[in-house]
GROMACS .gro file of C-alpha atoms in nm:
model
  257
    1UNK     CA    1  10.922  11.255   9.963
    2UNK     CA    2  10.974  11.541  10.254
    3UNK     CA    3  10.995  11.856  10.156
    4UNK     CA    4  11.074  12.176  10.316
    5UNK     CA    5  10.898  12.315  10.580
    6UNK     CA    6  10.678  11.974  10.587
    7UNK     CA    7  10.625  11.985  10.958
    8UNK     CA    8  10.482  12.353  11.021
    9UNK     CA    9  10.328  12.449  10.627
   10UNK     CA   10   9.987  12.339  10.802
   11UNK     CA   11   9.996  12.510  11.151
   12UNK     CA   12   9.758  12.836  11.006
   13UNK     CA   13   9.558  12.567  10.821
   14UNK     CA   14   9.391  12.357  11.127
   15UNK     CA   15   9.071  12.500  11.112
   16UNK     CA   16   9.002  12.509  10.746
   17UNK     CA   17   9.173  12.131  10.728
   18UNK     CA   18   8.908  12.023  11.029
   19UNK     CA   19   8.609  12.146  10.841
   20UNK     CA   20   8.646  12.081  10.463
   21UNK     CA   21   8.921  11.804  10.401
   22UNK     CA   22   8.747  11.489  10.288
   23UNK     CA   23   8.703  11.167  10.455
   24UNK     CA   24   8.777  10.835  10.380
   25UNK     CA   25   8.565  10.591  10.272
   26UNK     CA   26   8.449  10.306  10.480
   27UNK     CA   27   8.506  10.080  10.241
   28UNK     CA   28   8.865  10.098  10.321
   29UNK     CA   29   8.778   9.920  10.668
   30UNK     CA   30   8.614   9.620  10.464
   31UNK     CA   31   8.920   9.587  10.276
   32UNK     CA   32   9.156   9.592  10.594
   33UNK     CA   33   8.891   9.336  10.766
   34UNK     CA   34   8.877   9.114  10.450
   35UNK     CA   35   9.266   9.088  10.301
   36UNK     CA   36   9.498   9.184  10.681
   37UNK     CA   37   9.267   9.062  10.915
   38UNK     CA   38   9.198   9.375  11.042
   39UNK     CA   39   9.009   9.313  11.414
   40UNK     CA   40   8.879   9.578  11.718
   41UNK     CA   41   9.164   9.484  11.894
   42UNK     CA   42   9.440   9.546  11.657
   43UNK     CA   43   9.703   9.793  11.807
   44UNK     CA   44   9.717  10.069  11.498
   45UNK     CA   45   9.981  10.357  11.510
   46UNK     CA   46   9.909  10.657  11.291
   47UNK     CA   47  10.178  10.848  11.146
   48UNK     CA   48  10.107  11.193  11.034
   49UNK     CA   49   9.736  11.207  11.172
   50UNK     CA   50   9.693  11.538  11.190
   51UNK     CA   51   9.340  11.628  11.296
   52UNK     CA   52   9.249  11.311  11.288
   53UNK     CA   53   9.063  11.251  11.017
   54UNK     CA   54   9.149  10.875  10.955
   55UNK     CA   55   9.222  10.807  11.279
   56UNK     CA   56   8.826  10.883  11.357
   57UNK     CA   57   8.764  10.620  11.112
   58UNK     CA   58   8.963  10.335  11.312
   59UNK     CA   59   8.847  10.447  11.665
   60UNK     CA   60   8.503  10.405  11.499
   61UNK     CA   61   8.601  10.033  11.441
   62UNK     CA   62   8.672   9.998  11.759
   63UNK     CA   63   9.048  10.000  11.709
   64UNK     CA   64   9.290  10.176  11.970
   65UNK     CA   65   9.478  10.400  11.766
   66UNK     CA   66   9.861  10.604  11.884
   67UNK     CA   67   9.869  10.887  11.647
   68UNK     CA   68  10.208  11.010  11.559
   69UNK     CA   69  10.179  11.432  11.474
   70UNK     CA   70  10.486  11.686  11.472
   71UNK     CA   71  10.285  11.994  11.427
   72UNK     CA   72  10.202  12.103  11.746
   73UNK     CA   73   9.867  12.269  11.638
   74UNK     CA   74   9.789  12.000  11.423
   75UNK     CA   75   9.830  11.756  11.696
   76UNK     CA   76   9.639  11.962  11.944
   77UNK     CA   77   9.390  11.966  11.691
   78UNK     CA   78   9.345  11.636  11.662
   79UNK     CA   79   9.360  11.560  12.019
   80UNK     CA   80   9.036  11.797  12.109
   81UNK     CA   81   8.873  11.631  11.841
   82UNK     CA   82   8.906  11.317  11.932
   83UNK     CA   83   8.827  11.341  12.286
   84UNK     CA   84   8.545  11.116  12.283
   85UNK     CA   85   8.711  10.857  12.192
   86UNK     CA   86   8.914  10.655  12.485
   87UNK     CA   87   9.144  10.474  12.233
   88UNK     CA   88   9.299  10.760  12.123
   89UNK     CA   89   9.621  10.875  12.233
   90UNK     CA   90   9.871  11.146  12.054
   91UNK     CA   91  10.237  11.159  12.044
   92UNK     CA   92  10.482  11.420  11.932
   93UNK     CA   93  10.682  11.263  11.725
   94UNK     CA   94  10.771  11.214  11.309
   95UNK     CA   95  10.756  10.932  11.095
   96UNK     CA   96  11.153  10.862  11.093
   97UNK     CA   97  11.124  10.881  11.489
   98UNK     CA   98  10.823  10.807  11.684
   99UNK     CA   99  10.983  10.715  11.977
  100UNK     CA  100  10.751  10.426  12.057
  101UNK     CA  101  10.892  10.059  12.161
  102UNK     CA  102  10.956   9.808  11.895
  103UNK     CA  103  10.729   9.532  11.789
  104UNK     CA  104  10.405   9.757  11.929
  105UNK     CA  105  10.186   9.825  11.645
  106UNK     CA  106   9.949   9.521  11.435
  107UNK     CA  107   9.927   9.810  11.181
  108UNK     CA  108  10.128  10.122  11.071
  109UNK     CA  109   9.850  10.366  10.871
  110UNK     CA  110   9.956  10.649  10.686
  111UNK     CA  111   9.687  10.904  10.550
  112UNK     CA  112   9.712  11.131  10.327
  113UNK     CA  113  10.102  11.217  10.449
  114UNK     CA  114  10.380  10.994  10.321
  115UNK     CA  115  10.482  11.237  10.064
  116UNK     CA  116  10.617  11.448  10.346
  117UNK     CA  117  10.867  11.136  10.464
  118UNK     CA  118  11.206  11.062  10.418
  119UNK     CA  119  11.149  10.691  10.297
  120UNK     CA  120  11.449  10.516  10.381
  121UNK     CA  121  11.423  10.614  10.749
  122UNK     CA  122  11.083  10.596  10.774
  123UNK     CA  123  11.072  10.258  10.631
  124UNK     CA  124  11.300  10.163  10.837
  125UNK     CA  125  11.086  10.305  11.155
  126UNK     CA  126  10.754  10.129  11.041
  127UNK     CA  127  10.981   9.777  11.012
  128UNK     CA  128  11.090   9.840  11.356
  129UNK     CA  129  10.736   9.937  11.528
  130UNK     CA  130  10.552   9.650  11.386
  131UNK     CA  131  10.460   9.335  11.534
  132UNK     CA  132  10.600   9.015  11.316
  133UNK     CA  133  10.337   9.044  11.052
  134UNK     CA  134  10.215   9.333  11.072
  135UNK     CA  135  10.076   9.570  10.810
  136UNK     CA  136  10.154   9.898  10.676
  137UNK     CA  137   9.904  10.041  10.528
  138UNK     CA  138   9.949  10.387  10.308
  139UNK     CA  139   9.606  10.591  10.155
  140UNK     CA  140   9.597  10.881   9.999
  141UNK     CA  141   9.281  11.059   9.802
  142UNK     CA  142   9.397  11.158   9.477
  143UNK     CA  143   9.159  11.474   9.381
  144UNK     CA  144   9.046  11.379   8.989
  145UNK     CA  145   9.179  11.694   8.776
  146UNK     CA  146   9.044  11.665   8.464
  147UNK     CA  147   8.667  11.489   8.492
  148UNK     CA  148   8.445  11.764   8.495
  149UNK     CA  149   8.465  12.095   8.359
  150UNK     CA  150   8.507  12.263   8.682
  151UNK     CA  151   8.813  12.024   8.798
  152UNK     CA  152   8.941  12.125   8.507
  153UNK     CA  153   8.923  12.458   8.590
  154UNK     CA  154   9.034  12.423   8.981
  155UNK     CA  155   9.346  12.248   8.865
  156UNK     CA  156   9.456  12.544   8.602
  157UNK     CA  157   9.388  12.808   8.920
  158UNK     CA  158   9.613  12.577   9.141
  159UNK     CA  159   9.885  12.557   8.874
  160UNK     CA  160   9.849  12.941   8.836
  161UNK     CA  161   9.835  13.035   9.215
  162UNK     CA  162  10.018  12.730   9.408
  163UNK     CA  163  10.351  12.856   9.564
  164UNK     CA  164  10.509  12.470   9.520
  165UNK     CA  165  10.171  12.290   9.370
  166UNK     CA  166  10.400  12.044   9.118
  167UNK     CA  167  10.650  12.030   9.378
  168UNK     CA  168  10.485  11.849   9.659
  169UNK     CA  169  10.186  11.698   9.461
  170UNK     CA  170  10.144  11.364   9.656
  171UNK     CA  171  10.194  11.159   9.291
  172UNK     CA  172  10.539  11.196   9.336
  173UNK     CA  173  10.545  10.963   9.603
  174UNK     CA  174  10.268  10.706   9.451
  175UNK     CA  175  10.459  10.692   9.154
  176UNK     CA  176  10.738  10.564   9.372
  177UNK     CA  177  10.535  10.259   9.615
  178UNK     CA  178  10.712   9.999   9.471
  179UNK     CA  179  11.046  10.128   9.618
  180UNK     CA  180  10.915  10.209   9.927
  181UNK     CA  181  10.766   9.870  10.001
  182UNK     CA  182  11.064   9.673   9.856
  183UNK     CA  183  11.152   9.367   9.847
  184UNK     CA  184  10.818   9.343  10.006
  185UNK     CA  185  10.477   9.282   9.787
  186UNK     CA  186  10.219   9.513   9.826
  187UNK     CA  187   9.852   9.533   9.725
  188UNK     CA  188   9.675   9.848   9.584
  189UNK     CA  189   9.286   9.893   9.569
  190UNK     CA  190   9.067  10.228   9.454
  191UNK     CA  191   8.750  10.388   9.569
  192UNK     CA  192   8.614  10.690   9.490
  193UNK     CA  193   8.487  10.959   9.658
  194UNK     CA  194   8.348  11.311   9.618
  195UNK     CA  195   8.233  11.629   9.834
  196UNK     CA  196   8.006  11.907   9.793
  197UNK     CA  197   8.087  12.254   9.841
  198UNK     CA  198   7.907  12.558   9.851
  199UNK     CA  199   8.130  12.873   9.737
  200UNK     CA  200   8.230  12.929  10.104
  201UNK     CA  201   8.348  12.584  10.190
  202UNK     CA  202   8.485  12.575   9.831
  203UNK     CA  203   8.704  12.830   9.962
  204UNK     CA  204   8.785  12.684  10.321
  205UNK     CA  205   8.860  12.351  10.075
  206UNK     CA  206   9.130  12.528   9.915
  207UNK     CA  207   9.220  12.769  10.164
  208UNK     CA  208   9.323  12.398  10.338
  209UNK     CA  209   9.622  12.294  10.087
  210UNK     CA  210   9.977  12.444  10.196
  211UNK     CA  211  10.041  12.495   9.846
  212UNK     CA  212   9.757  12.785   9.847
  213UNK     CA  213   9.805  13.122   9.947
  214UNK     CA  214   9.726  13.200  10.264
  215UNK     CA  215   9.531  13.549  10.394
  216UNK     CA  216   9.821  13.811  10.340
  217UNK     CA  217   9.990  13.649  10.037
  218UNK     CA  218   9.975  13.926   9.774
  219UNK     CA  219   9.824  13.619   9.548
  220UNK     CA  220   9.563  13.521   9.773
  221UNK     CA  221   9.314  13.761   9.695
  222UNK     CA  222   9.342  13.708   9.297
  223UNK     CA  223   9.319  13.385   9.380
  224UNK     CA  224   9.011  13.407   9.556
  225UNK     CA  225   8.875  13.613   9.318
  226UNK     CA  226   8.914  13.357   9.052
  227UNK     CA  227   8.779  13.105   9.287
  228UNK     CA  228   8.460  13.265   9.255
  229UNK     CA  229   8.429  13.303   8.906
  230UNK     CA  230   8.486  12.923   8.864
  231UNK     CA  231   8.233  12.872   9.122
  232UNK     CA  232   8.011  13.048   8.928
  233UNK     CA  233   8.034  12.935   8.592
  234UNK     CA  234   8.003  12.582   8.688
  235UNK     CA  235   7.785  12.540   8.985
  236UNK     CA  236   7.457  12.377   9.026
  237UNK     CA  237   7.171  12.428   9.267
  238UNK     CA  238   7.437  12.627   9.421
  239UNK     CA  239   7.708  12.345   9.451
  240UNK     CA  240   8.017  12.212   9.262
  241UNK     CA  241   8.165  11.880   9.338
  242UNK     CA  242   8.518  11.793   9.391
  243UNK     CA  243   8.555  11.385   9.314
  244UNK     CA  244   8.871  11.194   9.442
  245UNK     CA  245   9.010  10.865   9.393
  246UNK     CA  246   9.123  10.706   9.711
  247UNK     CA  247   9.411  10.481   9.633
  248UNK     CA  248   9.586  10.222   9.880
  249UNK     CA  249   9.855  10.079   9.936
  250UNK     CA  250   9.939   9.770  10.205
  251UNK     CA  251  10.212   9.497  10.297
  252UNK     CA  252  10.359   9.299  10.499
  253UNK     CA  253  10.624   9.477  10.537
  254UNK     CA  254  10.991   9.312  10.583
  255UNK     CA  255  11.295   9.378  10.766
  256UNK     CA  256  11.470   9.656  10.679
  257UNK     CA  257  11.729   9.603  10.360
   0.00000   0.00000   0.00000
């Protein structure tokens, strides 16, 4: 689901987003290797990669990976940290338009950024990069919200202090998978996964959403000053943990309807 502002809400964000957004897990690999076939050679594009955060996972693998990034800084981002890796080129373009040839990609990955897409056209892009039987493959992680006292608490501040929280909360896309993938069957599989933060990478965590408050907002401060508190009341050893659900979604996708 785009929504406005989608490409540049994360330009101030890069460096926060680099340090103290989660992972992925590598189970997710085993399940690509085990139910697509997933191989070292596969040709994967990335659409919305960002920093590069699942796109380090794949060159890992051994995978060459074209990530797909509109944001400039993002994309720069991503590009100087992935450096190392050989595999890895970056391309300015958006999921609706990535300006690479048809029938190029085994596998169209999405992390953590098909909320932001207009589906139809972007559907319709994925269909027309892939190689006859190719996968798409969409992950998100789903932060858990109600499983522990203090994710209680975090979600209540985020309700209280997001500037468009509800409105671009990635469910709103999961909820809709089916309709994406159509008439095309898809799979879904969980994992979980959780980080640790002390109070300042609690606050680069949630200084990394768009939906927060950035340095200069007249809510940021309050919010920051809540931040603490929660920290406080519910940390141990001088840590709170933030647990996620990362949920998947792949096909086979068809030609467009």
């Amino acid at each position: 689901m785009p929504a406005e502002n989608a490409t540049t809400r994360f330009a101030a964000r890069v460096e926060n987003y680099i340090r103290y957004r989660p992972g992925y897990p590598p189970e997710v690999l085993d399940l690509l290797r085990q139910d697509c076939g997933l191989t070292r050679s596969a040709q994967v594009v990335d659409i919305g990669c960002g920093t590069g955060i699942f796109a380090r996972l794949l060159l890992q693998h051994g995978n060459p990976v074209t990530g797909i990034e509109p944001n400039r800084e993002m994309r720069e981002a991503g590009i100087a940290q992935l450096a190392g890796f050989a595999g890895f080129r970056c391309v300015d373009g958006s999921a609706e338009s990535t300006s690479l040839p048809a029938a190029c990609a085994d596998f169209v990955t999405t992390a953590q950024a098909a909320h932001w897409f207009d589906r139809e056209h972007a559907r319709a892009e994925f269909a027309r990069i892939l190689k006859p039987g190719g996968w798409v493959v969409l992950l998100w992680n789903e932060r858990c919200t109600g499983t522990t006292p203090f994710l209680i608490a975090y979600e209540e501040l985020l309700l209280r202090f997001g500037t468009d929280y509800t409105d671009v909360r990635h469910e709103r896309t999961t909820d809709s998978i089916a309709g994406f993938f159509a008439p095309s069957p898809y799979r879904e599989r969980q994992f979980q996964l959780r980080q640790e933060f002390d109070s300042v990478g609690l606050e680069g965590r949630l200084l990394s959403s768009s939906y927060a408050p950035a340095p200069g907002h007249s809510n940021c401060a309050p919010m920051l000053r809540e931040l603490r508190r929660i920290f406080d009341a519910h940390e141990q050893g001088g840590r709170v943990a933030v647990d996620y659900i990362t949920r998947v979604y792949y096909s086979q996708l068809g030609q467009q309807r």
